[in-house]
N, C-alpha and C. Protein backbone atom coordinates (compact mmCIF):
# COMPACT_ATOMS: atom_id res chain seq x y z
N MET A 1 0.84 -1.16 0.00
CA MET A 1 0.00 0.00 0.00
C MET A 1 0.89 1.23 0.00
N LYS A 2 0.54 2.15 -0.84
CA LYS A 2 1.31 3.39 -0.91
C LYS A 2 0.81 4.38 0.12
N THR A 3 1.70 5.23 0.60
CA THR A 3 1.35 6.26 1.56
C THR A 3 1.57 7.62 0.91
N ARG A 4 0.57 8.49 1.04
CA ARG A 4 0.69 9.84 0.48
C ARG A 4 0.49 10.82 1.62
N THR A 5 1.29 11.86 1.67
CA THR A 5 1.20 12.87 2.71
C THR A 5 0.47 14.10 2.16
N VAL A 6 -0.48 14.59 2.96
CA VAL A 6 -1.23 15.79 2.60
C VAL A 6 -1.08 16.78 3.75
N ALA A 7 -0.78 18.03 3.43
CA ALA A 7 -0.62 19.05 4.47
C ALA A 7 -1.95 19.28 5.19
N ALA A 8 -1.90 19.44 6.50
CA ALA A 8 -3.10 19.64 7.31
C ALA A 8 -3.86 20.89 6.87
N ASN A 9 -3.16 21.88 6.33
CA ASN A 9 -3.82 23.10 5.86
C ASN A 9 -4.71 22.84 4.66
N ASP A 10 -4.50 21.72 3.96
CA ASP A 10 -5.27 21.43 2.75
C ASP A 10 -6.55 20.63 3.01
N VAL A 11 -6.75 20.16 4.22
CA VAL A 11 -7.93 19.35 4.54
C VAL A 11 -8.44 19.68 5.94
N ARG A 12 -9.68 19.31 6.21
CA ARG A 12 -10.23 19.41 7.57
C ARG A 12 -10.22 18.01 8.15
N ILE A 13 -9.47 17.82 9.19
CA ILE A 13 -9.30 16.49 9.78
C ILE A 13 -9.73 16.54 11.25
N PRO A 14 -10.67 15.65 11.63
CA PRO A 14 -10.99 15.57 13.06
C PRO A 14 -9.82 14.93 13.80
N ASP A 15 -9.65 15.28 15.06
CA ASP A 15 -8.58 14.69 15.85
C ASP A 15 -8.99 13.30 16.32
N PRO A 16 -8.32 12.25 15.83
CA PRO A 16 -8.66 10.91 16.32
C PRO A 16 -8.12 10.72 17.73
N ALA A 17 -8.92 10.11 18.58
CA ALA A 17 -8.47 9.77 19.92
C ALA A 17 -7.53 8.57 19.82
N PRO A 18 -6.69 8.35 20.83
CA PRO A 18 -5.83 7.16 20.80
C PRO A 18 -6.69 5.90 20.65
N ASP A 19 -6.23 4.97 19.85
CA ASP A 19 -6.93 3.71 19.57
C ASP A 19 -8.29 3.91 18.92
N GLU A 20 -8.43 4.98 18.14
CA GLU A 20 -9.69 5.24 17.45
C GLU A 20 -9.43 5.38 15.96
N VAL A 21 -10.34 4.89 15.16
CA VAL A 21 -10.29 5.08 13.71
C VAL A 21 -11.50 5.92 13.34
N VAL A 22 -11.28 7.00 12.62
CA VAL A 22 -12.36 7.85 12.13
C VAL A 22 -12.59 7.47 10.67
N VAL A 23 -13.79 6.94 10.38
CA VAL A 23 -14.11 6.55 9.02
C VAL A 23 -14.84 7.70 8.35
N VAL A 24 -14.32 8.15 7.23
CA VAL A 24 -14.92 9.25 6.46
C VAL A 24 -15.85 8.62 5.43
N MET A 25 -17.13 8.99 5.51
CA MET A 25 -18.12 8.43 4.59
C MET A 25 -18.36 9.39 3.43
N ARG A 26 -18.62 8.81 2.26
CA ARG A 26 -18.94 9.60 1.07
C ARG A 26 -20.04 8.86 0.33
N TYR A 27 -21.14 9.52 0.12
CA TYR A 27 -22.31 8.90 -0.52
C TYR A 27 -22.72 7.62 0.20
N GLY A 28 -22.64 7.62 1.53
CA GLY A 28 -23.08 6.49 2.32
C GLY A 28 -22.13 5.31 2.36
N LYS A 29 -20.94 5.46 1.81
CA LYS A 29 -19.96 4.37 1.80
C LYS A 29 -18.64 4.85 2.39
N PRO A 30 -17.88 3.93 3.00
CA PRO A 30 -16.57 4.33 3.53
C PRO A 30 -15.68 4.86 2.41
N TYR A 31 -15.09 6.01 2.64
CA TYR A 31 -14.25 6.66 1.63
C TYR A 31 -12.79 6.69 2.06
N ALA A 32 -12.56 6.92 3.35
CA ALA A 32 -11.20 7.00 3.88
C ALA A 32 -11.26 6.71 5.37
N ALA A 33 -10.09 6.46 5.94
CA ALA A 33 -10.00 6.23 7.38
C ALA A 33 -8.86 7.06 7.93
N ILE A 34 -9.10 7.63 9.08
CA ILE A 34 -8.08 8.42 9.77
C ILE A 34 -7.73 7.67 11.04
N ILE A 35 -6.44 7.37 11.21
CA ILE A 35 -5.99 6.64 12.39
C ILE A 35 -5.01 7.51 13.17
N ASP A 36 -4.87 7.20 14.46
CA ASP A 36 -3.94 7.98 15.27
C ASP A 36 -2.50 7.57 14.92
N THR A 37 -1.54 8.35 15.36
CA THR A 37 -0.15 8.15 14.95
C THR A 37 0.44 6.83 15.45
N GLU A 38 0.00 6.34 16.61
CA GLU A 38 0.50 5.05 17.10
C GLU A 38 0.02 3.91 16.21
N ALA A 39 -1.25 3.97 15.77
CA ALA A 39 -1.78 2.95 14.87
C ALA A 39 -1.07 3.02 13.52
N LEU A 40 -0.77 4.23 13.05
CA LEU A 40 -0.03 4.38 11.80
C LEU A 40 1.35 3.77 11.92
N ASP A 41 2.01 4.00 13.04
CA ASP A 41 3.33 3.42 13.26
C ASP A 41 3.27 1.90 13.22
N LEU A 42 2.27 1.33 13.89
CA LEU A 42 2.10 -0.13 13.87
C LEU A 42 1.84 -0.62 12.46
N PHE A 43 0.98 0.06 11.73
CA PHE A 43 0.69 -0.31 10.34
C PHE A 43 1.95 -0.28 9.48
N LEU A 44 2.74 0.77 9.59
CA LEU A 44 3.95 0.89 8.79
C LEU A 44 4.97 -0.19 9.14
N ARG A 45 5.07 -0.53 10.45
CA ARG A 45 5.98 -1.61 10.84
C ARG A 45 5.51 -2.95 10.29
N MET A 46 4.20 -3.21 10.33
CA MET A 46 3.68 -4.46 9.77
C MET A 46 3.89 -4.50 8.26
N GLN A 47 3.69 -3.37 7.60
CA GLN A 47 3.89 -3.30 6.16
C GLN A 47 5.35 -3.58 5.81
N ALA A 48 6.27 -3.05 6.60
CA ALA A 48 7.69 -3.30 6.36
C ALA A 48 8.04 -4.76 6.62
N LEU A 49 7.41 -5.35 7.62
CA LEU A 49 7.69 -6.74 7.98
C LEU A 49 7.16 -7.71 6.93
N PHE A 50 5.91 -7.50 6.48
CA PHE A 50 5.28 -8.45 5.57
C PHE A 50 5.47 -8.09 4.10
N GLY A 51 5.66 -6.82 3.80
CA GLY A 51 5.80 -6.41 2.40
C GLY A 51 4.57 -6.81 1.61
N ASP A 52 4.78 -7.49 0.48
CA ASP A 52 3.68 -7.92 -0.36
C ASP A 52 3.06 -9.24 0.11
N HIS A 53 3.66 -9.87 1.12
CA HIS A 53 3.18 -11.16 1.60
C HIS A 53 2.21 -10.96 2.75
N VAL A 54 0.94 -10.81 2.42
CA VAL A 54 -0.08 -10.58 3.43
C VAL A 54 -0.38 -11.90 4.13
N PRO A 55 -0.37 -11.93 5.45
CA PRO A 55 -0.72 -13.15 6.16
C PRO A 55 -2.13 -13.61 5.79
N HIS A 56 -2.33 -14.90 5.72
CA HIS A 56 -3.63 -15.45 5.32
C HIS A 56 -4.76 -14.87 6.16
N GLU A 57 -4.54 -14.73 7.44
CA GLU A 57 -5.58 -14.24 8.33
C GLU A 57 -5.99 -12.80 8.01
N MET A 58 -5.11 -12.04 7.38
CA MET A 58 -5.41 -10.65 7.06
C MET A 58 -5.93 -10.50 5.64
N GLY A 59 -5.88 -11.55 4.84
CA GLY A 59 -6.28 -11.47 3.44
C GLY A 59 -7.61 -12.12 3.17
N ILE A 60 -8.65 -11.76 3.94
CA ILE A 60 -9.95 -12.37 3.72
C ILE A 60 -10.61 -11.78 2.47
N THR A 61 -11.46 -12.57 1.86
CA THR A 61 -12.15 -12.13 0.65
C THR A 61 -13.42 -11.38 1.01
N ASP A 62 -14.00 -10.69 0.04
CA ASP A 62 -15.25 -9.98 0.26
C ASP A 62 -16.36 -10.96 0.65
N LEU A 63 -16.35 -12.15 0.03
CA LEU A 63 -17.36 -13.16 0.36
C LEU A 63 -17.23 -13.62 1.80
N GLU A 64 -16.02 -13.89 2.23
CA GLU A 64 -15.79 -14.30 3.62
C GLU A 64 -16.20 -13.20 4.60
N LEU A 65 -15.91 -11.96 4.25
CA LEU A 65 -16.32 -10.84 5.09
C LEU A 65 -17.83 -10.73 5.16
N ARG A 66 -18.52 -10.93 4.04
CA ARG A 66 -19.98 -10.87 4.01
C ARG A 66 -20.59 -11.99 4.86
N ILE A 67 -20.02 -13.19 4.78
CA ILE A 67 -20.51 -14.31 5.58
C ILE A 67 -20.38 -13.97 7.06
N HIS A 68 -19.24 -13.39 7.44
CA HIS A 68 -19.04 -13.01 8.83
C HIS A 68 -20.07 -11.96 9.26
N GLU A 69 -20.29 -10.96 8.41
CA GLU A 69 -21.26 -9.92 8.74
C GLU A 69 -22.65 -10.51 8.93
N LEU A 70 -23.05 -11.43 8.06
CA LEU A 70 -24.36 -12.06 8.18
C LEU A 70 -24.45 -12.88 9.47
N ALA A 71 -23.39 -13.60 9.79
CA ALA A 71 -23.39 -14.41 11.00
C ALA A 71 -23.49 -13.55 12.25
N GLU A 72 -22.86 -12.39 12.24
CA GLU A 72 -22.87 -11.51 13.40
C GLU A 72 -24.14 -10.66 13.49
N SER A 73 -24.89 -10.53 12.39
CA SER A 73 -26.05 -9.66 12.38
C SER A 73 -27.22 -10.22 13.18
N GLY A 74 -27.32 -11.55 13.26
CA GLY A 74 -28.41 -12.17 13.99
C GLY A 74 -29.73 -12.14 13.24
N GLU A 75 -29.72 -11.71 12.01
CA GLU A 75 -30.93 -11.65 11.20
C GLU A 75 -31.09 -12.94 10.42
N ASP A 76 -32.35 -13.28 10.10
CA ASP A 76 -32.60 -14.42 9.24
C ASP A 76 -32.23 -14.04 7.82
N THR A 77 -31.47 -14.90 7.19
CA THR A 77 -31.07 -14.66 5.80
C THR A 77 -31.34 -15.92 5.01
N GLU A 78 -31.21 -15.82 3.72
CA GLU A 78 -31.42 -17.01 2.90
C GLU A 78 -30.35 -18.04 3.22
N GLU A 79 -30.67 -19.29 2.97
CA GLU A 79 -29.73 -20.37 3.24
C GLU A 79 -28.46 -20.20 2.42
N PHE A 80 -27.33 -20.48 3.03
CA PHE A 80 -26.04 -20.38 2.35
C PHE A 80 -25.46 -21.79 2.24
N ASP A 81 -24.96 -22.12 1.06
CA ASP A 81 -24.41 -23.46 0.82
C ASP A 81 -22.95 -23.48 1.27
N TYR A 82 -22.74 -23.78 2.55
CA TYR A 82 -21.38 -23.80 3.12
C TYR A 82 -20.53 -24.89 2.49
N ALA A 83 -21.13 -26.03 2.16
CA ALA A 83 -20.36 -27.13 1.57
C ALA A 83 -19.76 -26.71 0.24
N ALA A 84 -20.53 -26.02 -0.58
CA ALA A 84 -20.01 -25.56 -1.87
C ALA A 84 -18.92 -24.52 -1.68
N PHE A 85 -19.10 -23.66 -0.66
CA PHE A 85 -18.10 -22.65 -0.38
C PHE A 85 -16.79 -23.28 0.05
N LEU A 86 -16.85 -24.27 0.93
CA LEU A 86 -15.65 -24.92 1.44
C LEU A 86 -14.98 -25.82 0.40
N ALA A 87 -15.74 -26.27 -0.58
CA ALA A 87 -15.20 -27.17 -1.60
C ALA A 87 -14.36 -26.45 -2.63
N ARG A 88 -14.45 -25.14 -2.69
CA ARG A 88 -13.70 -24.43 -3.74
C ARG A 88 -12.25 -24.32 -3.44
């Protein structure tokens, strides 16, 4: 992931609290995230450590993320064919 620096004078940025992520929404969808400097430091160290080799646990697919969201929502949803998903 590339990092780009923007001068604070060029944008309006809320102050993130320690251990907080501020998600900037645009048209009802996540557009950007603002993290505190300690989280940025951790992210940069992990990026330097792993480079292009993302650990399997961090490289989930959109489908896997959607399955997790549905499982956590507690709402009734249409049946999902887990066997077909696991067979791929």
